[in-house]
PDB file of C-alpha atoms in Angstrom:
ATOM      1  CA  MET A  27       5.333  15.041 -17.033  1.00 37.00           C
ATOM      2  CA  PRO A  28       2.718  12.604 -16.257  1.00 48.00           C
ATOM      3  CA  ASP A  29      -0.701  13.734 -15.125  1.00 54.00           C
ATOM      4  CA  GLN A  30      -1.441  13.826 -11.437  1.00 64.00           C
ATOM      5  CA  LEU A  31      -3.191  10.670  -9.964  1.00 65.00           C
ATOM      6  CA  PRO A  32      -6.607  11.863  -8.759  1.00 78.00           C
ATOM      7  CA  GLU A  33      -7.412  11.648  -5.007  1.00 91.00           C
ATOM      8  CA  ILE A  34      -8.901   8.571  -3.025  1.00 96.00           C
ATOM      9  CA  GLU A  35     -12.336   9.503  -2.020  1.00 97.00           C
ATOM     10  CA  LEU A  36     -13.699   7.875   0.868  1.00 97.00           C
ATOM     11  CA  GLU A  37     -17.773   6.736   0.646  1.00 97.00           C
ATOM     12  CA  ASP A  38     -19.142   5.750   3.609  1.00 95.00           C
ATOM     13  CA  HIS A  39     -22.675   4.066   3.729  1.00 95.00           C
ATOM     14  CA  GLY A  40     -22.904   2.788   7.195  1.00 93.00           C
ATOM     15  CA  SER A  41     -21.947  -0.461   7.407  1.00 96.00           C
ATOM     16  CA  LYS A  42     -20.161  -0.370   3.791  1.00 98.00           C
ATOM     17  CA  GLY A  43     -18.101   1.857   2.435  1.00 98.00           C
ATOM     18  CA  ARG A  44     -15.424   2.221  -0.748  1.00 98.00           C
ATOM     19  CA  TYR A  45     -12.529   3.867  -1.538  1.00 98.00           C
ATOM     20  CA  VAL A  46     -12.410   4.839  -5.361  1.00 97.00           C
ATOM     21  CA  LEU A  47     -10.186   6.744  -7.478  1.00 96.00           C
ATOM     22  CA  ARG A  48     -12.223   8.390 -10.258  1.00 94.00           C
ATOM     23  CA  GLY A  49     -10.373   8.446 -13.793  1.00 88.00           C
ATOM     24  CA  PRO A  50     -10.490   9.591 -17.505  1.00 80.00           C
ATOM     25  CA  GLY A  51     -13.712   8.929 -18.969  1.00 86.00           C
ATOM     26  CA  GLY A  52     -15.796   7.920 -15.607  1.00 90.00           C
ATOM     27  CA  ALA A  53     -13.466   5.071 -15.062  1.00 93.00           C
ATOM     28  CA  GLU A  54     -13.256   4.153 -11.036  1.00 96.00           C
ATOM     29  CA  ALA A  55     -10.772   2.338  -9.635  1.00 97.00           C
ATOM     30  CA  GLU A  56     -12.396   0.969  -6.323  1.00 97.00           C
ATOM     31  CA  MET A  57     -11.686  -1.232  -3.046  1.00 98.00           C
ATOM     32  CA  THR A  58     -14.969  -1.611  -1.253  1.00 98.00           C
ATOM     33  CA  PHE A  59     -14.961  -2.792   2.390  1.00 98.00           C
ATOM     34  CA  THR A  60     -17.446  -3.945   5.399  1.00 98.00           C
ATOM     35  CA  LYS A  61     -17.248  -2.956   9.058  1.00 97.00           C
ATOM     36  CA  ILE A  62     -17.573  -5.308  11.744  1.00 96.00           C
ATOM     37  CA  GLY A  63     -18.458  -3.551  14.636  1.00 94.00           C
ATOM     38  CA  GLU A  64     -16.429  -0.099  15.858  1.00 93.00           C
ATOM     39  CA  HIS A  65     -12.812  -1.570  15.472  1.00 96.00           C
ATOM     40  CA  GLN A  66     -12.486  -3.956  12.131  1.00 98.00           C
ATOM     41  CA  ILE A  67     -12.774  -3.695   8.499  1.00 98.00           C
ATOM     42  CA  ILE A  68     -13.044  -6.464   6.109  1.00 98.00           C
ATOM     43  CA  ILE A  69     -11.978  -5.640   2.701  1.00 98.00           C
ATOM     44  CA  ASP A  70     -13.664  -7.529   0.012  1.00 97.00           C
ATOM     45  CA  HIS A  71     -12.958  -6.448  -3.340  1.00 97.00           C
ATOM     46  CA  THR A  72     -10.755  -4.315  -4.993  1.00 97.00           C
ATOM     47  CA  GLU A  73     -10.959  -3.546  -8.728  1.00 96.00           C
ATOM     48  CA  VAL A  74      -8.978  -1.207 -11.281  1.00 96.00           C
ATOM     49  CA  PRO A  75     -10.062  -0.835 -14.720  1.00 94.00           C
ATOM     50  CA  ASP A  76      -7.270  -0.692 -17.388  1.00 92.00           C
ATOM     51  CA  ALA A  77      -7.408   3.154 -17.371  1.00 90.00           C
ATOM     52  CA  PHE A  78      -5.499   2.641 -14.069  1.00 92.00           C
ATOM     53  CA  ARG A  79      -2.831  -0.213 -15.079  1.00 86.00           C
ATOM     54  CA  GLY A  80       0.521   0.235 -14.371  1.00 91.00           C
ATOM     55  CA  GLN A  81      -0.102   3.476 -12.147  1.00 91.00           C
ATOM     56  CA  GLY A  82      -0.316   1.309  -8.572  1.00 94.00           C
ATOM     57  CA  ALA A  83      -3.731   2.467  -8.200  1.00 95.00           C
ATOM     58  CA  GLY A  84      -4.755  -0.747  -6.010  1.00 96.00           C
ATOM     59  CA  LEU A  85      -1.714  -0.558  -4.064  1.00 97.00           C
ATOM     60  CA  ARG A  86      -2.901   3.236  -3.342  1.00 96.00           C
ATOM     61  CA  LEU A  87      -6.338   1.940  -2.374  1.00 97.00           C
ATOM     62  CA  VAL A  88      -4.955  -0.251   0.307  1.00 97.00           C
ATOM     63  CA  THR A  89      -2.494   1.996   2.041  1.00 97.00           C
ATOM     64  CA  ARG A  90      -4.894   4.332   2.425  1.00 97.00           C
ATOM     65  CA  ALA A  91      -7.121   1.953   4.254  1.00 98.00           C
ATOM     66  CA  VAL A  92      -4.353   1.076   6.340  1.00 98.00           C
ATOM     67  CA  GLU A  93      -3.570   4.752   6.929  1.00 98.00           C
ATOM     68  CA  ASP A  94      -7.090   5.566   7.986  1.00 97.00           C
ATOM     69  CA  ALA A  95      -7.169   1.607  10.021  1.00 98.00           C
ATOM     70  CA  ARG A  96      -4.317   3.206  12.127  1.00 98.00           C
ATOM     71  CA  ALA A  97      -5.313   6.390  12.429  1.00 98.00           C
ATOM     72  CA  ALA A  98      -8.527   5.115  13.845  1.00 97.00           C
ATOM     73  CA  GLY A  99      -7.100   3.022  15.762  1.00 97.00           C
ATOM     74  CA  LYS A 100      -8.839  -0.488  13.475  1.00 98.00           C
ATOM     75  CA  LYS A 101      -7.965  -3.848  12.547  1.00 98.00           C
ATOM     76  CA  ILE A 102      -8.299  -4.955   9.077  1.00 98.00           C
ATOM     77  CA  ILE A 103      -9.427  -8.042   7.546  1.00 98.00           C
ATOM     78  CA  PRO A 104      -8.062  -8.350   3.963  1.00 98.00           C
ATOM     79  CA  LEU A 105     -10.125 -10.989   2.699  1.00 98.00           C
ATOM     80  CA  CYS A 106      -9.865  -9.940  -0.725  1.00 97.00           C
ATOM     81  CA  PRO A 107      -6.979 -11.731  -2.663  1.00 97.00           C
ATOM     82  CA  PHE A 108      -5.163  -8.395  -3.958  1.00 97.00           C
ATOM     83  CA  ALA A 109      -5.612  -6.668  -0.185  1.00 98.00           C
ATOM     84  CA  ASN A 110      -4.109 -10.140   1.310  1.00 98.00           C
ATOM     85  CA  ALA A 111      -1.083 -10.051  -1.180  1.00 98.00           C
ATOM     86  CA  GLN A 112      -0.666  -6.679  -0.829  1.00 97.00           C
ATOM     87  CA  PHE A 113      -0.408  -7.370   3.688  1.00 98.00           C
ATOM     88  CA  ARG A 114       1.897 -10.063   2.952  1.00 97.00           C
ATOM     89  CA  ARG A 115       4.274  -7.778   0.978  1.00 98.00           C
ATOM     90  CA  HIS A 116       4.385  -5.002   3.723  1.00 98.00           C
ATOM     91  CA  ALA A 117       5.287  -6.531   6.991  1.00 97.00           C
ATOM     92  CA  GLU A 118       4.791  -2.571   8.296  1.00 98.00           C
ATOM     93  CA  TRP A 119       1.177  -3.111   7.844  1.00 98.00           C
ATOM     94  CA  ALA A 120       1.235  -5.847  10.913  1.00 97.00           C
ATOM     95  CA  ASP A 121      -0.057  -3.409  13.259  1.00 98.00           C
ATOM     96  CA  VAL A 122      -3.668  -3.133  11.686  1.00 98.00           C
ATOM     97  CA  LEU A 123      -3.826  -6.861  10.287  1.00 97.00           C
ATOM     98  CA  LYS A 124      -6.393  -8.961  12.145  1.00 95.00           C
ATOM     99  CA  HIS A 125      -4.873 -11.897  12.728  1.00 80.00           C
TER     100      HIS A 125
END
């Protein structure tokens, strides 16, 4: 039975923030964002260390941001190449994508 993946934590630092998954030995998978006004965020960086490879950690981080943005009525600008690729793969996220 595989270990349960850790919960995603949201760290909000005013105009910037990050979603983070903490793993064994202090490893952190993170996705950082910048807020643009009240209704938009830019996903600017996603980093997944080797400890998380093959677990879908990056996708989980982007999915959480999409869910949070949808709940808050916000749009996402995915400048990060990884997040941008995920948006291209997930047409069901179009409602939160800033065009």
